[in-house]
PDB file of C-alpha atoms in Angstrom:
ATOM      1  CA  UNK A   1     -31.126  92.815  73.367  1.00 86.00           C
ATOM      2  CA  UNK A   2     -32.592  89.329  72.888  1.00 88.00           C
ATOM      3  CA  UNK A   3     -35.201  90.407  70.343  1.00 94.00           C
ATOM      4  CA  UNK A   4     -38.036  89.291  72.622  1.00 97.00           C
ATOM      5  CA  UNK A   5     -40.280  92.134  73.765  1.00 97.00           C
ATOM      6  CA  UNK A   6     -42.641  92.233  76.723  1.00 98.00           C
ATOM      7  CA  UNK A   7     -45.181  94.804  77.814  1.00 97.00           C
ATOM      8  CA  UNK A   8     -45.833  96.358  80.190  1.00 97.00           C
ATOM      9  CA  UNK A   9     -42.544  96.603  82.063  1.00 97.00           C
ATOM     10  CA  UNK A  10     -44.269  97.222  85.384  1.00 97.00           C
ATOM     11  CA  UNK A  11     -47.800  96.515  86.539  1.00 97.00           C
ATOM     12  CA  UNK A  12     -49.299  97.436  89.892  1.00 97.00           C
ATOM     13  CA  UNK A  13     -52.778  96.203  90.699  1.00 97.00           C
ATOM     14  CA  UNK A  14     -55.001  95.132  93.565  1.00 98.00           C
ATOM     15  CA  UNK A  15     -56.018  91.725  94.847  1.00 97.00           C
ATOM     16  CA  UNK A  16     -58.897  90.183  92.963  1.00 97.00           C
ATOM     17  CA  UNK A  17     -58.117  92.005  89.733  1.00 98.00           C
ATOM     18  CA  UNK A  18     -57.217  90.589  86.303  1.00 98.00           C
ATOM     19  CA  UNK A  19     -54.223  91.564  84.182  1.00 98.00           C
ATOM     20  CA  UNK A  20     -52.827  90.665  80.773  1.00 98.00           C
ATOM     21  CA  UNK A  21     -49.125  90.407  80.014  1.00 98.00           C
ATOM     22  CA  UNK A  22     -47.978  90.528  76.416  1.00 98.00           C
ATOM     23  CA  UNK A  23     -44.991  88.972  74.687  1.00 98.00           C
ATOM     24  CA  UNK A  24     -43.674  89.230  71.142  1.00 98.00           C
ATOM     25  CA  UNK A  25     -41.149  86.521  70.233  1.00 97.00           C
ATOM     26  CA  UNK A  26     -38.039  86.974  68.117  1.00 95.00           C
ATOM     27  CA  UNK A  27     -38.712  87.180  64.416  1.00 93.00           C
ATOM     28  CA  UNK A  28     -39.135  83.666  63.050  1.00 90.00           C
ATOM     29  CA  UNK A  29     -39.459  81.938  66.423  1.00 93.00           C
ATOM     30  CA  UNK A  30     -42.523  79.732  66.740  1.00 92.00           C
ATOM     31  CA  UNK A  31     -42.230  78.677  70.390  1.00 93.00           C
ATOM     32  CA  UNK A  32     -43.108  80.913  73.313  1.00 96.00           C
ATOM     33  CA  UNK A  33     -42.510  79.941  76.931  1.00 96.00           C
ATOM     34  CA  UNK A  34     -43.753  81.736  80.041  1.00 98.00           C
ATOM     35  CA  UNK A  35     -41.811  81.642  83.319  1.00 97.00           C
ATOM     36  CA  UNK A  36     -42.478  83.112  86.746  1.00 97.00           C
ATOM     37  CA  UNK A  37     -39.591  84.339  88.893  1.00 96.00           C
ATOM     38  CA  UNK A  38     -40.178  84.852  92.585  1.00 91.00           C
ATOM     39  CA  UNK A  39     -37.739  85.142  95.470  1.00 81.00           C
ATOM     40  CA  UNK A  40     -38.795  81.890  97.121  1.00 76.00           C
ATOM     41  CA  UNK A  41     -39.508  79.736  94.052  1.00 77.00           C
ATOM     42  CA  UNK A  42     -36.852  80.890  91.610  1.00 86.00           C
ATOM     43  CA  UNK A  43     -37.578  80.588  87.886  1.00 93.00           C
ATOM     44  CA  UNK A  44     -40.539  78.295  87.292  1.00 95.00           C
ATOM     45  CA  UNK A  45     -41.931  77.194  83.944  1.00 95.00           C
ATOM     46  CA  UNK A  46     -45.599  78.017  83.448  1.00 97.00           C
ATOM     47  CA  UNK A  47     -46.626  77.127  79.907  1.00 97.00           C
ATOM     48  CA  UNK A  48     -45.354  76.697  76.341  1.00 95.00           C
ATOM     49  CA  UNK A  49     -47.002  77.431  73.013  1.00 95.00           C
ATOM     50  CA  UNK A  50     -45.795  76.357  69.610  1.00 92.00           C
ATOM     51  CA  UNK A  51     -47.240  78.006  66.516  1.00 92.00           C
ATOM     52  CA  UNK A  52     -50.507  78.773  68.239  1.00 94.00           C
ATOM     53  CA  UNK A  53     -50.975  75.450  70.003  1.00 95.00           C
ATOM     54  CA  UNK A  54     -50.388  74.676  73.656  1.00 95.00           C
ATOM     55  CA  UNK A  55     -47.358  72.378  73.840  1.00 92.00           C
ATOM     56  CA  UNK A  56     -46.629  71.905  77.544  1.00 93.00           C
ATOM     57  CA  UNK A  57     -47.913  72.983  80.915  1.00 94.00           C
ATOM     58  CA  UNK A  58     -45.940  73.432  84.098  1.00 92.00           C
ATOM     59  CA  UNK A  59     -46.887  74.763  87.514  1.00 84.00           C
ATOM     60  CA  UNK A  60     -49.523  77.118  86.167  1.00 93.00           C
ATOM     61  CA  UNK A  61     -52.440  77.963  88.413  1.00 94.00           C
ATOM     62  CA  UNK A  62     -55.998  77.518  87.159  1.00 95.00           C
ATOM     63  CA  UNK A  63     -56.458  81.286  87.604  1.00 97.00           C
ATOM     64  CA  UNK A  64     -53.800  81.794  84.932  1.00 97.00           C
ATOM     65  CA  UNK A  65     -54.247  81.205  81.211  1.00 97.00           C
ATOM     66  CA  UNK A  66     -52.349  81.972  78.065  1.00 97.00           C
ATOM     67  CA  UNK A  67     -52.722  81.937  74.314  1.00 97.00           C
ATOM     68  CA  UNK A  68     -50.625  82.469  71.223  1.00 97.00           C
ATOM     69  CA  UNK A  69     -52.128  84.386  68.351  1.00 97.00           C
ATOM     70  CA  UNK A  70     -51.713  83.874  64.566  1.00 96.00           C
ATOM     71  CA  UNK A  71     -49.053  86.600  64.462  1.00 95.00           C
ATOM     72  CA  UNK A  72     -47.216  84.503  67.124  1.00 96.00           C
ATOM     73  CA  UNK A  73     -47.409  87.035  69.930  1.00 97.00           C
ATOM     74  CA  UNK A  74     -48.573  85.579  73.216  1.00 98.00           C
ATOM     75  CA  UNK A  75     -50.577  86.822  76.147  1.00 98.00           C
ATOM     76  CA  UNK A  76     -50.595  85.585  79.728  1.00 98.00           C
ATOM     77  CA  UNK A  77     -53.800  86.307  81.605  1.00 98.00           C
ATOM     78  CA  UNK A  78     -53.749  86.346  85.397  1.00 98.00           C
ATOM     79  CA  UNK A  79     -57.081  86.603  87.197  1.00 97.00           C
ATOM     80  CA  UNK A  80     -58.368  86.777  90.791  1.00 97.00           C
ATOM     81  CA  UNK A  81     -54.933  88.042  91.707  1.00 97.00           C
ATOM     82  CA  UNK A  82     -53.477  87.308  95.117  1.00 97.00           C
ATOM     83  CA  UNK A  83     -50.575  88.913  96.974  1.00 96.00           C
ATOM     84  CA  UNK A  84     -48.501  85.827  96.258  1.00 94.00           C
ATOM     85  CA  UNK A  85     -48.782  86.379  92.523  1.00 96.00           C
ATOM     86  CA  UNK A  86     -46.402  89.316  92.805  1.00 96.00           C
ATOM     87  CA  UNK A  87     -43.380  88.285  90.785  1.00 96.00           C
ATOM     88  CA  UNK A  88     -41.418  88.820  87.608  1.00 97.00           C
ATOM     89  CA  UNK A  89     -42.969  87.165  84.585  1.00 98.00           C
ATOM     90  CA  UNK A  90     -40.704  86.355  81.679  1.00 98.00           C
ATOM     91  CA  UNK A  91     -41.427  85.038  78.280  1.00 98.00           C
ATOM     92  CA  UNK A  92     -38.852  83.330  76.144  1.00 97.00           C
ATOM     93  CA  UNK A  93     -38.853  82.208  72.540  1.00 95.00           C
ATOM     94  CA  UNK A  94     -36.975  79.635  70.541  1.00 92.00           C
ATOM     95  CA  UNK A  95     -36.548  78.811  66.894  1.00 85.00           C
ATOM     96  CA  UNK A  96     -38.602  76.105  65.124  1.00 77.00           C
ATOM     97  CA  UNK A  97     -38.425  72.513  66.360  1.00 63.00           C
ATOM     98  CA  UNK A  98     -34.997  71.097  67.103  1.00 61.00           C
ATOM     99  CA  UNK A  99     -33.457  74.170  68.685  1.00 67.00           C
ATOM    100  CA  UNK A 100     -33.043  74.202  72.455  1.00 80.00           C
ATOM    101  CA  UNK A 101     -31.848  77.779  72.957  1.00 90.00           C
ATOM    102  CA  UNK A 102     -34.414  79.995  74.631  1.00 94.00           C
ATOM    103  CA  UNK A 103     -34.070  83.766  74.469  1.00 95.00           C
ATOM    104  CA  UNK A 104     -35.678  85.707  77.295  1.00 97.00           C
ATOM    105  CA  UNK A 105     -37.483  89.010  77.220  1.00 97.00           C
ATOM    106  CA  UNK A 106     -36.926  91.789  79.767  1.00 97.00           C
ATOM    107  CA  UNK A 107     -39.858  90.670  81.887  1.00 97.00           C
ATOM    108  CA  UNK A 108     -42.936  92.224  83.440  1.00 98.00           C
ATOM    109  CA  UNK A 109     -42.789  93.020  87.146  1.00 97.00           C
ATOM    110  CA  UNK A 110     -46.230  92.448  88.665  1.00 97.00           C
ATOM    111  CA  UNK A 111     -47.008  93.907  92.066  1.00 97.00           C
ATOM    112  CA  UNK A 112     -50.309  92.946  93.687  1.00 97.00           C
ATOM    113  CA  UNK A 113     -51.320  95.203  96.588  1.00 96.00           C
TER     114      UNK A 113
ATOM    115  CA  UNK B   1     -36.426  64.027  89.478  1.00 61.00           C
ATOM    116  CA  UNK B   2     -37.008  67.225  87.578  1.00 72.00           C
ATOM    117  CA  UNK B   3     -34.905  69.266  89.991  1.00 90.00           C
ATOM    118  CA  UNK B   4     -31.603  70.930  89.285  1.00 96.00           C
ATOM    119  CA  UNK B   5     -29.641  71.732  92.432  1.00 96.00           C
ATOM    120  CA  UNK B   6     -27.252  74.667  92.333  1.00 97.00           C
ATOM    121  CA  UNK B   7     -24.559  75.763  94.754  1.00 96.00           C
ATOM    122  CA  UNK B   8     -23.392  77.962  96.293  1.00 97.00           C
ATOM    123  CA  UNK B   9     -26.283  80.350  96.847  1.00 96.00           C
ATOM    124  CA  UNK B  10     -23.873  83.288  96.940  1.00 97.00           C
ATOM    125  CA  UNK B  11     -20.215  83.697  96.090  1.00 98.00           C
ATOM    126  CA  UNK B  12     -17.669  86.455  96.598  1.00 98.00           C
ATOM    127  CA  UNK B  13     -14.498  86.390  94.498  1.00 98.00           C
ATOM    128  CA  UNK B  14     -11.644  88.813  94.189  1.00 98.00           C
ATOM    129  CA  UNK B  15     -11.022  90.495  90.859  1.00 97.00           C
ATOM    130  CA  UNK B  16      -8.841  88.273  88.702  1.00 97.00           C
ATOM    131  CA  UNK B  17      -9.846  85.115  90.556  1.00 98.00           C
ATOM    132  CA  UNK B  18     -11.771  82.065  89.352  1.00 98.00           C
ATOM    133  CA  UNK B  19     -15.489  81.819  90.074  1.00 98.00           C
ATOM    134  CA  UNK B  20     -16.918  78.302  90.215  1.00 98.00           C
ATOM    135  CA  UNK B  21     -20.616  77.445  90.391  1.00 98.00           C
ATOM    136  CA  UNK B  22     -21.863  73.879  90.551  1.00 98.00           C
ATOM    137  CA  UNK B  23     -25.075  72.145  89.516  1.00 98.00           C
ATOM    138  CA  UNK B  24     -26.385  68.610  89.865  1.00 98.00           C
ATOM    139  CA  UNK B  25     -29.332  66.894  88.228  1.00 97.00           C
ATOM    140  CA  UNK B  26     -31.206  63.599  88.501  1.00 94.00           C
ATOM    141  CA  UNK B  27     -33.100  63.244  85.245  1.00 93.00           C
ATOM    142  CA  UNK B  28     -30.873  61.375  82.781  1.00 91.00           C
ATOM    143  CA  UNK B  29     -33.202  62.401  79.935  1.00 91.00           C
ATOM    144  CA  UNK B  30     -31.863  65.963  80.123  1.00 93.00           C
ATOM    145  CA  UNK B  31     -29.846  66.628  76.975  1.00 91.00           C
ATOM    146  CA  UNK B  32     -29.168  70.362  77.040  1.00 93.00           C
ATOM    147  CA  UNK B  33     -27.499  72.313  79.845  1.00 95.00           C
ATOM    148  CA  UNK B  34     -27.337  76.109  79.519  1.00 95.00           C
ATOM    149  CA  UNK B  35     -26.071  78.762  81.899  1.00 97.00           C
ATOM    150  CA  UNK B  36     -27.850  82.097  82.106  1.00 97.00           C
ATOM    151  CA  UNK B  37     -26.603  85.407  83.504  1.00 97.00           C
ATOM    152  CA  UNK B  38     -29.084  87.844  84.975  1.00 96.00           C
ATOM    153  CA  UNK B  39     -28.493  91.441  86.011  1.00 95.00           C
ATOM    154  CA  UNK B  40     -30.953  93.231  88.323  1.00 92.00           C
ATOM    155  CA  UNK B  41     -34.072  94.310  86.463  1.00 89.00           C
ATOM    156  CA  UNK B  42     -33.149  92.359  83.337  1.00 92.00           C
ATOM    157  CA  UNK B  43     -34.142  89.056  81.823  1.00 95.00           C
ATOM    158  CA  UNK B  44     -31.847  86.028  81.903  1.00 96.00           C
ATOM    159  CA  UNK B  45     -29.300  86.078  79.070  1.00 96.00           C
ATOM    160  CA  UNK B  46     -27.778  82.908  77.654  1.00 95.00           C
ATOM    161  CA  UNK B  47     -24.094  82.715  78.544  1.00 96.00           C
ATOM    162  CA  UNK B  48     -22.940  79.305  77.366  1.00 96.00           C
ATOM    163  CA  UNK B  49     -24.489  75.861  76.908  1.00 94.00           C
ATOM    164  CA  UNK B  50     -23.351  72.254  76.602  1.00 94.00           C
ATOM    165  CA  UNK B  51     -24.723  68.881  75.555  1.00 92.00           C
ATOM    166  CA  UNK B  52     -23.853  65.634  77.364  1.00 91.00           C
ATOM    167  CA  UNK B  53     -21.729  64.275  74.519  1.00 91.00           C
ATOM    168  CA  UNK B  54     -18.845  66.614  75.428  1.00 93.00           C
ATOM    169  CA  UNK B  55     -17.069  67.033  78.764  1.00 95.00           C
ATOM    170  CA  UNK B  56     -16.029  70.657  78.411  1.00 96.00           C
ATOM    171  CA  UNK B  57     -16.911  73.748  76.446  1.00 97.00           C
ATOM    172  CA  UNK B  58     -15.063  77.038  76.561  1.00 97.00           C
ATOM    173  CA  UNK B  59     -16.125  80.441  75.318  1.00 96.00           C
ATOM    174  CA  UNK B  60     -13.745  83.229  76.223  1.00 97.00           C
ATOM    175  CA  UNK B  61     -13.399  83.394  79.996  1.00 97.00           C
ATOM    176  CA  UNK B  62     -16.369  81.068  80.544  1.00 98.00           C
ATOM    177  CA  UNK B  63     -16.036  77.275  80.677  1.00 97.00           C
ATOM    178  CA  UNK B  64     -18.604  74.564  81.334  1.00 97.00           C
ATOM    179  CA  UNK B  65     -17.306  71.283  82.729  1.00 96.00           C
ATOM    180  CA  UNK B  66     -19.699  68.348  82.403  1.00 97.00           C
ATOM    181  CA  UNK B  67     -19.531  65.009  84.235  1.00 96.00           C
ATOM    182  CA  UNK B  68     -22.193  62.723  82.818  1.00 94.00           C
ATOM    183  CA  UNK B  69     -21.558  59.805  85.190  1.00 94.00           C
ATOM    184  CA  UNK B  70     -21.825  62.049  88.237  1.00 96.00           C
ATOM    185  CA  UNK B  71     -24.738  64.000  86.750  1.00 96.00           C
ATOM    186  CA  UNK B  72     -22.989  67.249  87.547  1.00 97.00           C
ATOM    187  CA  UNK B  73     -21.906  70.295  85.609  1.00 97.00           C
ATOM    188  CA  UNK B  74     -20.181  73.491  86.578  1.00 98.00           C
ATOM    189  CA  UNK B  75     -19.437  76.980  85.324  1.00 98.00           C
ATOM    190  CA  UNK B  76     -15.940  78.407  85.652  1.00 98.00           C
ATOM    191  CA  UNK B  77     -15.347  82.112  85.137  1.00 98.00           C
ATOM    192  CA  UNK B  78     -11.661  82.825  84.687  1.00 98.00           C
ATOM    193  CA  UNK B  79     -10.103  86.212  85.477  1.00 98.00           C
ATOM    194  CA  UNK B  80     -13.364  87.330  87.109  1.00 98.00           C
ATOM    195  CA  UNK B  81     -14.180  91.011  86.661  1.00 97.00           C
ATOM    196  CA  UNK B  82     -16.483  93.389  88.577  1.00 97.00           C
ATOM    197  CA  UNK B  83     -18.735  93.451  85.494  1.00 97.00           C
ATOM    198  CA  UNK B  84     -19.334  89.729  86.007  1.00 98.00           C
ATOM    199  CA  UNK B  85     -21.213  90.507  89.232  1.00 98.00           C
ATOM    200  CA  UNK B  86     -24.689  89.111  88.565  1.00 97.00           C
ATOM    201  CA  UNK B  87     -26.929  86.170  89.356  1.00 96.00           C
ATOM    202  CA  UNK B  88     -26.112  82.982  87.467  1.00 98.00           C
ATOM    203  CA  UNK B  89     -28.585  80.193  86.793  1.00 97.00           C
ATOM    204  CA  UNK B  90     -27.874  76.725  85.538  1.00 97.00           C
ATOM    205  CA  UNK B  91     -30.671  74.946  83.729  1.00 97.00           C
ATOM    206  CA  UNK B  92     -31.495  71.713  81.954  1.00 95.00           C
ATOM    207  CA  UNK B  93     -34.010  70.613  79.374  1.00 92.00           C
ATOM    208  CA  UNK B  94     -35.074  67.645  77.293  1.00 88.00           C
ATOM    209  CA  UNK B  95     -35.696  67.751  73.528  1.00 78.00           C
ATOM    210  CA  UNK B  96     -36.264  71.519  73.240  1.00 70.00           C
ATOM    211  CA  UNK B  97     -38.844  71.558  75.995  1.00 83.00           C
ATOM    212  CA  UNK B  98     -39.154  73.614  79.162  1.00 90.00           C
ATOM    213  CA  UNK B  99     -36.053  74.711  81.059  1.00 93.00           C
ATOM    214  CA  UNK B 100     -35.677  73.483  84.629  1.00 95.00           C
ATOM    215  CA  UNK B 101     -33.614  76.054  86.521  1.00 96.00           C
ATOM    216  CA  UNK B 102     -31.341  75.851  89.505  1.00 96.00           C
ATOM    217  CA  UNK B 103     -32.006  78.252  92.364  1.00 95.00           C
ATOM    218  CA  UNK B 104     -29.351  80.734  91.242  1.00 96.00           C
ATOM    219  CA  UNK B 105     -26.008  81.980  92.543  1.00 97.00           C
ATOM    220  CA  UNK B 106     -25.444  85.609  93.371  1.00 97.00           C
ATOM    221  CA  UNK B 107     -21.850  86.342  92.327  1.00 98.00           C
ATOM    222  CA  UNK B 108     -20.001  89.402  93.607  1.00 98.00           C
ATOM    223  CA  UNK B 109     -16.568  90.273  92.266  1.00 98.00           C
ATOM    224  CA  UNK B 110     -14.647  92.559  94.584  1.00 96.00           C
ATOM    225  CA  UNK B 111     -12.352  95.075  92.868  1.00 91.00           C
TER     226      UNK B 111
END
């Protein structure tokens, strides 16, 4: 158990809908990263937050957004969902600045029908 | 330049054998190279990691070999066991930033 929690574990929804994925980092970790894992694209970095502020952006679609709250949990919002958004979404956390190790949560499997 | 190329895509090894997975990178700014193990339905779990100032790191049956001049690194699993059957990802990052992952290797250890 990495100490990173994600909810829900599974999510099934329809095209055009909006969903919210939630992540709680390990105790004391300030950084949260979101990754998407699909069969054809592998593990792709989406976005990073550090202590509530956006730190870096990767291949994140404009239909996707994220935020990190004062209690350091993070939410990834996916809107106007398309079939191609079906994937595993992982969050990871790391300790305060200077530590490279990222610990991954169990993921949320999103299925868009 | 941000890519990490991993090979092979799949690998079958007999129990007790050595499993070897290779990765190559282009970005010389990368300064952290972890390997992750992922079982079906689970998140990636950190296995072992290395920095470019050392050429080899060993933890139990797992060894990373690092060749800075060739911009290559590899994972060796000694005495491979059926429980090692999983997907393995190499990755690289710069200054505690995002991880850039290889495409993954599906390892099967035959009993």
